[in-house]
Tab-separated table of C-alpha atoms and ligand atoms in Angstrom:
chain	number	residue	atom	x	y	z
O	1	UNK	CA	-87.221	-241.360	-5.792
O	2	UNK	CA	-84.636	-241.872	-3.208
O	3	UNK	CA	-83.443	-238.852	-2.303
O	4	UNK	CA	-84.024	-236.990	0.338
O	5	UNK	CA	-86.481	-233.466	0.068
O	6	UNK	CA	-83.895	-231.310	0.840
O	7	UNK	CA	-81.201	-232.949	-2.367
O	8	UNK	CA	-84.622	-232.768	-4.542
O	9	UNK	CA	-85.614	-229.615	-3.995
O	10	UNK	CA	-81.779	-228.636	-4.737
O	11	UNK	CA	-81.720	-230.418	-8.521
O	12	UNK	CA	-84.812	-228.333	-8.723
O	13	UNK	CA	-83.515	-225.085	-8.385
O	14	UNK	CA	-80.324	-226.772	-10.697
O	15	UNK	CA	-82.506	-227.752	-12.914
O	16	UNK	CA	-83.829	-223.690	-13.706
O	17	UNK	CA	-81.599	-222.476	-14.543
O	18	UNK	CA	-80.801	-220.900	-17.116
O	19	UNK	CA	-78.652	-223.998	-19.845
O	20	UNK	CA	-79.092	-226.805	-17.773
O	21	UNK	CA	-81.628	-229.470	-17.459
O	22	UNK	CA	-83.138	-231.988	-15.041
O	23	UNK	CA	-79.729	-234.899	-16.667
O	24	UNK	CA	-77.286	-232.483	-15.840
O	25	UNK	CA	-78.856	-230.960	-12.992
O	26	UNK	CA	-78.870	-234.491	-11.146
O	27	UNK	CA	-75.553	-235.138	-12.189
O	28	UNK	CA	-73.732	-231.599	-11.009
O	29	UNK	CA	-75.531	-232.502	-7.869
O	30	UNK	CA	-74.637	-236.016	-7.288
O	31	UNK	CA	-71.260	-234.429	-8.087
O	32	UNK	CA	-71.158	-232.128	-5.360
O	33	UNK	CA	-72.290	-234.332	-2.940
O	34	UNK	CA	-69.177	-236.555	-2.968
O	35	UNK	CA	-67.493	-233.763	-2.494
O	36	UNK	CA	-69.296	-232.109	-0.596
O	37	UNK	CA	-66.253	-230.686	1.770
O	38	UNK	CA	-64.078	-229.815	-1.248
O	39	UNK	CA	-66.429	-228.288	-3.361
O	40	UNK	CA	-70.216	-227.811	-2.066
O	41	UNK	CA	-69.621	-226.230	0.982
O	42	UNK	CA	-67.407	-223.644	-1.148
O	43	UNK	CA	-70.276	-223.336	-3.904
O	44	UNK	CA	-72.544	-222.507	-0.553
O	45	UNK	CA	-69.852	-220.259	0.286
O	46	UNK	CA	-69.456	-217.830	-2.266
O	47	UNK	CA	-73.139	-217.748	-3.241
O	48	UNK	CA	-73.340	-216.228	0.219
O	49	UNK	CA	-70.926	-213.444	-0.743
O	50	UNK	CA	-72.264	-212.790	-4.090
O	51	UNK	CA	-75.399	-212.626	-3.188
O	52	UNK	CA	-74.734	-210.169	-0.252
O	53	UNK	CA	-72.116	-208.341	-2.248
O	54	UNK	CA	-73.049	-207.837	-6.305
O	55	UNK	CA	-74.766	-205.569	-7.139
O	56	UNK	CA	-75.548	-203.852	-10.387
O	57	UNK	CA	-73.128	-200.586	-11.081
O	58	UNK	CA	-76.175	-197.005	-10.952
O	59	UNK	CA	-74.131	-195.364	-13.920
O	60	UNK	CA	-73.686	-197.901	-16.339
O	61	UNK	CA	-75.731	-201.000	-15.400
O	62	UNK	CA	-72.292	-203.664	-15.318
O	63	UNK	CA	-73.136	-206.147	-12.701
O	64	UNK	CA	-70.279	-205.782	-9.653
O	65	UNK	CA	-69.589	-205.214	-6.151
O	66	UNK	CA	-70.125	-201.491	-5.646
O	67	UNK	CA	-72.727	-198.877	-6.613
O	68	UNK	CA	-70.296	-197.490	-9.563
O	69	UNK	CA	-68.833	-200.639	-11.394
O	70	UNK	CA	-64.837	-200.703	-11.294
O	71	UNK	CA	-65.059	-199.829	-15.585
O	72	UNK	CA	-67.311	-196.025	-14.433
O	73	UNK	CA	-64.558	-195.643	-11.609
O	74	UNK	CA	-61.390	-196.783	-13.756
O	75	UNK	CA	-59.258	-194.520	-13.920
O	76	UNK	CA	-56.934	-196.062	-17.412
O	77	UNK	CA	-59.691	-196.338	-19.754
O	78	UNK	CA	-60.570	-193.623	-21.952
O	79	UNK	CA	-63.363	-190.824	-21.468
O	80	UNK	CA	-65.762	-190.115	-24.446
O	81	UNK	CA	-66.586	-193.514	-26.012
O	82	UNK	CA	-69.374	-194.698	-24.588
O	83	UNK	CA	-70.462	-198.962	-25.651
O	84	UNK	CA	-73.662	-199.538	-25.331
O	85	UNK	CA	-74.538	-203.415	-24.658
O	86	UNK	CA	-78.056	-205.378	-24.189
O	87	UNK	CA	-77.178	-207.475	-20.901
O	88	UNK	CA	-73.601	-208.007	-19.091
O	89	UNK	CA	-73.089	-210.799	-20.719
O	90	UNK	CA	-72.094	-209.312	-23.742
O	91	UNK	CA	-70.120	-206.552	-22.006
O	92	UNK	CA	-68.738	-209.232	-20.392
O	93	UNK	CA	-67.978	-210.866	-24.368
O	94	UNK	CA	-66.960	-207.388	-25.614
O	95	UNK	CA	-64.176	-207.087	-22.619
O	96	UNK	CA	-63.100	-210.762	-23.371
O	97	UNK	CA	-62.124	-209.118	-26.198
O	98	UNK	CA	-60.419	-206.482	-25.022
O	99	UNK	CA	-60.433	-204.617	-28.128
O	100	UNK	CA	-62.380	-201.444	-26.478
O	101	UNK	CA	-60.989	-199.378	-24.185
O	102	UNK	CA	-63.959	-196.570	-22.823
O	103	UNK	CA	-67.029	-197.744	-21.042
O	104	UNK	CA	-70.451	-198.994	-20.952
O	105	UNK	CA	-73.938	-199.109	-20.887
O	106	UNK	CA	-75.351	-202.011	-20.643
O	107	UNK	CA	-79.316	-201.506	-21.520
O	108	UNK	CA	-80.246	-204.198	-19.662
O	109	UNK	CA	-82.752	-205.449	-22.912
O	110	UNK	CA	-84.086	-204.516	-25.461
O	111	UNK	CA	-86.956	-202.645	-26.918
O	112	UNK	CA	-90.084	-204.949	-28.225
O	113	UNK	CA	-93.526	-203.892	-28.821
O	114	UNK	CA	-95.273	-207.501	-28.126
O	115	UNK	CA	-93.141	-207.821	-24.682
O	116	UNK	CA	-94.217	-203.827	-24.070
O	117	UNK	CA	-90.994	-202.517	-23.365
O	118	UNK	CA	-90.279	-198.722	-23.422
O	119	UNK	CA	-87.517	-196.401	-23.309
O	120	UNK	CA	-87.753	-196.216	-20.033
O	121	UNK	CA	-88.258	-200.141	-19.318
O	122	UNK	CA	-84.385	-200.203	-20.291
O	123	UNK	CA	-81.340	-197.984	-19.126
O	124	UNK	CA	-82.439	-195.620	-22.367
O	125	UNK	CA	-82.713	-192.129	-20.827
O	126	UNK	CA	-80.409	-192.670	-18.320
O	127	UNK	CA	-77.724	-193.278	-21.478
O	128	UNK	CA	-79.336	-189.812	-23.215
O	129	UNK	CA	-77.862	-188.324	-20.073
O	130	UNK	CA	-74.848	-190.019	-19.681
O	131	UNK	CA	-74.434	-188.767	-23.670
O	132	UNK	CA	-74.562	-184.516	-22.263
O	133	UNK	CA	-73.418	-184.971	-18.932
O	134	UNK	CA	-69.669	-187.101	-19.717
O	135	UNK	CA	-68.691	-185.482	-22.983
O	136	UNK	CA	-69.278	-188.237	-24.792
O	137	UNK	CA	-68.314	-187.778	-28.628
O	138	UNK	CA	-69.236	-191.569	-30.080
O	139	UNK	CA	-71.316	-194.203	-28.913
O	140	UNK	CA	-70.860	-197.731	-30.284
O	141	UNK	CA	-74.293	-199.136	-30.581
O	142	UNK	CA	-73.099	-202.947	-30.086
O	143	UNK	CA	-76.611	-204.708	-30.288
O	144	UNK	CA	-77.399	-208.251	-31.048
O	145	UNK	CA	-78.220	-208.404	-34.716
O	146	UNK	CA	-81.739	-208.858	-34.138
O	147	UNK	CA	-85.222	-207.500	-35.258
O	148	UNK	CA	-85.247	-206.082	-31.944
O	149	UNK	CA	-81.578	-205.173	-30.788
O	150	UNK	CA	-81.720	-203.480	-35.087
O	151	UNK	CA	-85.236	-201.589	-33.173
O	152	UNK	CA	-83.408	-200.234	-30.881
O	153	UNK	CA	-79.773	-198.953	-32.303
O	154	UNK	CA	-81.905	-196.910	-34.454
O	155	UNK	CA	-84.366	-195.396	-31.954
O	156	UNK	CA	-81.643	-194.645	-30.314
O	157	UNK	CA	-79.925	-193.377	-33.433
O	158	UNK	CA	-82.808	-191.031	-33.444
O	159	UNK	CA	-82.908	-190.067	-29.623
O	160	UNK	CA	-78.736	-189.262	-30.528
O	161	UNK	CA	-78.304	-188.074	-33.979
O	162	UNK	CA	-76.016	-184.959	-34.253
O	163	UNK	CA	-75.207	-184.659	-30.251
O	164	UNK	CA	-71.879	-187.075	-31.137
O	165	UNK	CA	-70.595	-189.436	-33.380
O	166	UNK	CA	-72.997	-193.089	-33.508
O	167	UNK	CA	-71.527	-196.157	-35.288
O	168	UNK	CA	-72.278	-199.729	-34.381
O	169	UNK	CA	-70.598	-203.203	-35.408
O	170	UNK	CA	-69.833	-204.822	-38.105
O	171	UNK	CA	-68.448	-206.930	-40.179
O	172	UNK	CA	-68.118	-210.494	-38.866
O	173	UNK	CA	-71.828	-210.201	-36.322
O	174	UNK	CA	-73.858	-212.576	-38.261
O	175	UNK	CA	-77.474	-212.405	-39.504
O	176	UNK	CA	-79.405	-213.641	-35.891
O	177	UNK	CA	-76.672	-213.793	-34.142
O	178	UNK	CA	-76.644	-213.008	-30.749
O	179	UNK	CA	-72.802	-211.100	-29.516
O	180	UNK	CA	-71.888	-213.596	-26.775
O	181	UNK	CA	-72.792	-216.697	-29.083
O	182	UNK	CA	-69.361	-215.796	-31.348
O	183	UNK	CA	-65.427	-216.157	-30.651
O	184	UNK	CA	-63.604	-213.428	-29.903
O	185	UNK	CA	-61.608	-212.813	-32.882
O	186	UNK	CA	-65.134	-212.625	-34.541
O	187	UNK	CA	-65.819	-209.037	-31.492
O	188	UNK	CA	-62.381	-208.216	-32.304
O	189	UNK	CA	-62.707	-208.080	-36.784
O	190	UNK	CA	-66.048	-205.843	-35.800
O	191	UNK	CA	-65.269	-203.702	-33.644
O	192	UNK	CA	-62.518	-202.800	-34.903
O	193	UNK	CA	-64.177	-202.192	-38.797
O	194	UNK	CA	-67.152	-200.968	-36.865
O	195	UNK	CA	-68.458	-198.415	-39.421
O	196	UNK	CA	-70.913	-194.842	-39.041
O	197	UNK	CA	-74.362	-194.962	-38.875
Y	1	UNK	CA	-63.091	-209.074	-16.472
Y	2	UNK	CA	-65.593	-206.709	-15.046
Y	3	UNK	CA	-67.132	-208.679	-12.799
Y	4	UNK	CA	-65.042	-208.889	-9.175
Y	5	UNK	CA	-63.267	-211.178	-8.029
Y	6	UNK	CA	-65.834	-213.246	-6.123
Y	7	UNK	CA	-67.883	-213.591	-9.131
Y	8	UNK	CA	-65.076	-214.543	-11.463
Y	9	UNK	CA	-64.846	-217.404	-8.733
Y	10	UNK	CA	-68.388	-218.765	-8.753
Y	11	UNK	CA	-68.097	-218.208	-12.415
Y	12	UNK	CA	-64.853	-220.559	-12.511
Y	13	UNK	CA	-66.319	-222.778	-10.070
Y	14	UNK	CA	-69.688	-223.647	-12.156
Y	15	UNK	CA	-68.289	-223.931	-15.159
Y	16	UNK	CA	-66.265	-226.817	-13.192
Y	17	UNK	CA	-69.520	-228.578	-12.851
Y	18	UNK	CA	-70.360	-231.507	-15.353
Y	19	UNK	CA	-72.688	-230.636	-17.691
Y	20	UNK	CA	-71.500	-227.503	-17.780
Y	21	UNK	CA	-69.024	-224.896	-19.511
Y	22	UNK	CA	-68.053	-220.810	-18.809
Y	23	UNK	CA	-70.635	-219.815	-21.395
Y	24	UNK	CA	-73.302	-221.540	-19.416
Y	25	UNK	CA	-71.412	-220.890	-15.961
Y	26	UNK	CA	-71.472	-217.365	-16.638
Y	27	UNK	CA	-75.329	-217.155	-18.325
Y	28	UNK	CA	-76.279	-219.195	-14.223
Y	29	UNK	CA	-74.423	-216.805	-12.502
Y	30	UNK	CA	-75.815	-213.787	-14.401
Y	31	UNK	CA	-78.922	-215.539	-13.984
Y	32	UNK	CA	-78.581	-216.109	-10.154
Y	33	UNK	CA	-77.402	-212.230	-9.543
Y	34	UNK	CA	-80.218	-210.712	-11.183
Y	35	UNK	CA	-82.851	-212.829	-9.072
Y	36	UNK	CA	-80.130	-212.654	-6.187
Y	37	UNK	CA	-82.586	-212.413	-3.331
Y	38	UNK	CA	-85.628	-214.655	-4.737
Y	39	UNK	CA	-82.443	-216.786	-5.736
Y	40	UNK	CA	-79.455	-216.904	-5.052
Y	41	UNK	CA	-79.450	-216.794	-1.537
Y	42	UNK	CA	-82.140	-220.136	-1.233
Y	43	UNK	CA	-79.936	-222.391	-3.491
Y	44	UNK	CA	-76.478	-221.012	-1.104
Y	45	UNK	CA	-78.552	-221.719	2.126
Y	46	UNK	CA	-80.137	-225.057	0.372
Y	47	UNK	CA	-76.060	-226.307	-0.736
Y	48	UNK	CA	-76.135	-225.524	3.264
Y	49	UNK	CA	-77.813	-228.130	4.587
Y	50	UNK	CA	-76.926	-231.342	1.752
Y	51	UNK	CA	-74.008	-230.316	1.838
Y	52	UNK	CA	-74.195	-230.877	5.797
Y	53	UNK	CA	-76.669	-233.638	5.294
Y	54	UNK	CA	-76.061	-235.472	2.513
Y	55	UNK	CA	-73.879	-238.950	2.872
Y	56	UNK	CA	-74.381	-242.603	1.958
Y	57	UNK	CA	-74.979	-245.270	2.457
Y	58	UNK	CA	-72.959	-247.734	4.551
Y	59	UNK	CA	-75.422	-250.235	3.410
Y	60	UNK	CA	-75.675	-250.191	-0.069
Y	61	UNK	CA	-74.526	-246.701	-1.617
Y	62	UNK	CA	-77.649	-244.885	-2.822
Y	63	UNK	CA	-76.898	-241.066	-1.346
Y	64	UNK	CA	-79.257	-239.538	1.171
Y	65	UNK	CA	-79.330	-238.083	4.996
Y	66	UNK	CA	-79.232	-241.290	7.022
Y	67	UNK	CA	-76.974	-243.391	7.740
Y	68	UNK	CA	-78.421	-245.729	6.531
Y	69	UNK	CA	-81.071	-243.888	3.094
Y	70	UNK	CA	-85.371	-244.146	3.085
Y	71	UNK	CA	-84.876	-247.631	-0.081
Y	72	UNK	CA	-82.292	-249.907	2.777
Y	73	UNK	CA	-85.254	-248.726	5.406
Y	74	UNK	CA	-88.616	-248.824	3.951
Y	75	UNK	CA	-91.018	-252.103	4.774
Y	76	UNK	CA	-92.879	-251.245	1.012
Y	77	UNK	CA	-89.490	-252.542	-0.448
Y	78	UNK	CA	-89.597	-256.208	-1.719
Y	79	UNK	CA	-86.970	-258.197	0.030
Y	80	UNK	CA	-84.446	-261.136	-1.214
Y	81	UNK	CA	-84.152	-259.064	-5.096
Y	82	UNK	CA	-80.902	-256.540	-4.963
Y	83	UNK	CA	-80.353	-254.015	-8.485
Y	84	UNK	CA	-77.329	-253.849	-8.517
Y	85	UNK	CA	-76.439	-250.073	-10.531
Y	86	UNK	CA	-72.542	-247.976	-10.947
Y	87	UNK	CA	-74.269	-245.117	-9.101
Y	88	UNK	CA	-76.110	-242.755	-7.815
Y	89	UNK	CA	-78.292	-241.382	-11.652
Y	90	UNK	CA	-78.697	-244.777	-12.920
Y	91	UNK	CA	-80.931	-245.352	-9.355
Y	92	UNK	CA	-82.619	-242.716	-9.684
Y	93	UNK	CA	-83.028	-243.316	-13.518
Y	94	UNK	CA	-84.065	-246.718	-12.398
Y	95	UNK	CA	-86.722	-245.739	-10.296
Y	96	UNK	CA	-87.833	-243.613	-12.340
Y	97	UNK	CA	-89.095	-246.227	-14.531
Y	98	UNK	CA	-90.597	-247.814	-11.098
Y	99	UNK	CA	-90.960	-251.106	-11.564
Y	100	UNK	CA	-88.243	-252.125	-9.377
Y	101	UNK	CA	-89.249	-252.533	-5.750
Y	102	UNK	CA	-86.462	-254.228	-4.261
Y	103	UNK	CA	-83.477	-253.298	-2.765
Y	104	UNK	CA	-80.301	-251.719	-4.108
Y	105	UNK	CA	-76.794	-251.952	-4.136
Y	106	UNK	CA	-74.217	-248.888	-5.838
Y	107	UNK	CA	-71.155	-250.126	-7.133
Y	108	UNK	CA	-70.054	-246.901	-7.252
Y	109	UNK	CA	-68.241	-246.960	-10.794
Y	110	UNK	CA	-66.609	-250.475	-12.871
Y	111	UNK	CA	-63.926	-253.007	-12.301
Y	112	UNK	CA	-61.338	-250.760	-14.455
Y	113	UNK	CA	-57.633	-252.293	-15.326
Y	114	UNK	CA	-56.189	-248.787	-17.166
Y	115	UNK	CA	-57.825	-246.895	-13.856
Y	116	UNK	CA	-56.447	-249.784	-11.234
Y	117	UNK	CA	-59.661	-250.149	-10.003
Y	118	UNK	CA	-60.354	-253.144	-8.564
Y	119	UNK	CA	-63.344	-255.395	-6.841
Y	120	UNK	CA	-61.827	-253.299	-3.135
Y	121	UNK	CA	-62.528	-250.036	-5.273
Y	122	UNK	CA	-65.483	-250.531	-5.505
Y	123	UNK	CA	-69.086	-252.122	-3.499
Y	124	UNK	CA	-68.149	-255.320	-3.756
Y	125	UNK	CA	-67.263	-256.651	-1.128
Y	126	UNK	CA	-70.390	-255.447	1.057
Y	127	UNK	CA	-72.414	-256.999	-1.963
Y	128	UNK	CA	-71.450	-260.562	-1.395
Y	129	UNK	CA	-71.592	-260.191	2.321
Y	130	UNK	CA	-75.375	-258.637	1.486
Y	131	UNK	CA	-76.070	-261.798	-0.924
Y	132	UNK	CA	-75.680	-263.821	2.290
Y	133	UNK	CA	-76.504	-262.430	5.207
Y	134	UNK	CA	-79.705	-260.207	3.486
Y	135	UNK	CA	-81.438	-264.263	2.250
Y	136	UNK	CA	-81.542	-262.649	-1.066
Y	137	UNK	CA	-82.823	-264.557	-4.233
Y	138	UNK	CA	-81.686	-262.411	-7.114
Y	139	UNK	CA	-79.194	-260.493	-8.046
Y	140	UNK	CA	-80.062	-258.474	-11.059
Y	141	UNK	CA	-76.950	-256.988	-13.332
Y	142	UNK	CA	-78.254	-253.765	-13.763
Y	143	UNK	CA	-74.581	-252.309	-15.372
Y	144	UNK	CA	-74.080	-249.546	-17.661
Y	145	UNK	CA	-74.136	-252.092	-21.465
Y	146	UNK	CA	-70.254	-250.612	-22.207
Y	147	UNK	CA	-67.325	-253.336	-21.344
Y	148	UNK	CA	-65.878	-251.749	-18.146
Y	149	UNK	CA	-69.808	-252.514	-16.896
Y	150	UNK	CA	-70.098	-256.308	-18.876
Y	151	UNK	CA	-66.693	-257.049	-18.011
Y	152	UNK	CA	-67.631	-255.792	-13.817
Y	153	UNK	CA	-71.438	-258.085	-14.673
Y	154	UNK	CA	-68.998	-261.091	-14.993
Y	155	UNK	CA	-66.643	-260.609	-12.625
Y	156	UNK	CA	-69.800	-259.970	-10.301
Y	157	UNK	CA	-71.624	-263.370	-11.937
Y	158	UNK	CA	-68.343	-265.489	-11.358
Y	159	UNK	CA	-68.404	-264.667	-7.732
Y	160	UNK	CA	-72.459	-265.641	-7.097
Y	161	UNK	CA	-72.527	-267.666	-8.938
Y	162	UNK	CA	-75.000	-271.075	-8.251
Y	163	UNK	CA	-75.602	-268.789	-4.713
Y	164	UNK	CA	-78.859	-266.881	-6.554
Y	165	UNK	CA	-80.641	-266.691	-9.075
Y	166	UNK	CA	-78.600	-264.293	-11.646
Y	167	UNK	CA	-80.005	-261.590	-14.247
Y	168	UNK	CA	-79.454	-258.757	-16.243
Y	169	UNK	CA	-81.096	-256.059	-18.386
Y	170	UNK	CA	-82.684	-257.499	-21.537
Y	171	UNK	CA	-84.260	-255.665	-23.886
Y	172	UNK	CA	-83.333	-252.509	-24.546
Y	173	UNK	CA	-80.169	-251.184	-23.588
Y	174	UNK	CA	-78.235	-250.381	-26.511
Y	175	UNK	CA	-74.610	-251.398	-27.141
Y	176	UNK	CA	-72.723	-248.240	-25.435
Y	177	UNK	CA	-75.607	-247.143	-24.317
Y	178	UNK	CA	-75.756	-246.246	-20.232
Y	179	UNK	CA	-78.908	-246.349	-18.211
Y	180	UNK	CA	-79.035	-242.601	-16.902
Y	181	UNK	CA	-79.347	-241.290	-20.511
Y	182	UNK	CA	-82.314	-243.728	-21.536
Y	183	UNK	CA	-86.056	-243.146	-21.217
Y	184	UNK	CA	-88.426	-244.629	-18.421
Y	185	UNK	CA	-89.665	-246.846	-21.637
Y	186	UNK	CA	-86.298	-248.434	-22.279
Y	187	UNK	CA	-85.525	-248.882	-19.232
Y	188	UNK	CA	-89.427	-250.821	-18.002
Y	189	UNK	CA	-89.024	-252.958	-20.686
Y	190	UNK	CA	-85.706	-254.204	-20.273
Y	191	UNK	CA	-86.537	-254.958	-16.543
Y	192	UNK	CA	-89.670	-256.843	-17.627
Y	193	UNK	CA	-87.723	-259.132	-19.820
Y	194	UNK	CA	-84.924	-259.526	-18.153
Y	195	UNK	CA	-82.767	-262.974	-18.553
Y	196	UNK	CA	-81.148	-265.498	-16.431
Y	197	UNK	CA	-77.202	-265.186	-17.505
L	201	ZN	ZN1	-70.399	-199.572	-14.029
L	202	ZN	ZN1	-79.329	-248.072	1.029
C-alpha cells in the first residue's frame, strides 16, 4: 500500500464500523482527506465531543448527554405508558414515526439461550421496577418480530401480567422483520392498531 | 429525535460520506457511542492526526504524509514507467494487484466538457513535464473504461505521441467498468496483457 501507516489505520478502523467495509472505508477516508479542513477536522472534533459527553440514560437506556435522558425528563411526554424496545436504533425509529408520546425502555438486546443472555443481562429488572414506581398503566412491547424478540416479549408479559395493560405492535411488522428497517408509515400503522396480548 | 444536538450532527456528517447513508450512519454512531472509550476516542484521535499530516504528493498526486510521496521517493520502484490513473483509489487498487513496480501519476479526474474540466484542471501539464524530466519510456494509461476516461486517455496519447511508448490496460476491464470495483486478478491480467495504443 502506498498510503502511510496512519491513513491505513484509519481505513481499517472505519472498515470495522457496521454497514461499512474495506471499499467504502477507503472511499470515505479519501473523501475526508481531500476535504480535510472542511470535513475531517470538524468530524474528528465532533467525535471527541460525543465521546466525552454521550452516555446511556440510567433510567431507560436511551443515549443522550445527561445521566437521565431528554425523554425521561420531558414534561411534554405522557406518563403511564412505556414502549419497550430492543435497542436505541429502534427507539429512534419509533421517534421518527412520531406516533408515540409516552416514555421508552431500551432493553439492550433480547433474551438468548445460545448467547447466555438472561433477564439480568438486559434492563428487564429495571423495567419491572419502573412499572410500579412510575405508576405505569400500559406497556407496549415493540420488540422485533424475530424468535428472540418474541421470546423476550413473552417473558416480560409473564412477569408483568395482571399489573398493567400489555400490548404489542400489531399490523405491518413482517415476519422476521426488524423495526429499524421499516418505513415510518408501517411503524405508525402498527402502533395505531396495537392489540392486547 | 431523542438524541442530543451533537449526536444528531455527528450522524448527519457521517451520513454524507460516500458509501454511507442515514441508516448506516445511525448504526455506526450508536456502535461508536457504545464503544466510546475503545473505539470513538481512538478514531477521533486518528482523524485529527490524519487531518494534520495527510497531503497530496506535489509530484504525482498520490496521498501521503510528505510533500513527495513514498512511491515517488522509493529507490525500489522502477524508473522509466508511469502508470496514469484517475484518482488515488485507483492507484491503491493497482497496488493491491501488485503487478506494477514503476511510478504513478494521479490525474485527479477526467476531462469532461459537461463539467468544464479541461487539461489544466487535471494534473496533465505536470504529467507532460514528468515524461521529459524523468526520462520516461513508457506511459501506461490505466483510466476507467468510461467515455470520459477513454476521452482523457486519447487526449494524453495525442499529447505524448512519438515521445514514449504508450500502452493501456487490456484484457479484463469490462465496458463501463471502474478499476476500483475489479478484483485483483482481473487487474493483474489486464496489466500483463497491456497493449500498445
Ligand atoms: Zn431515559
Ligand atoms: Zn508521488
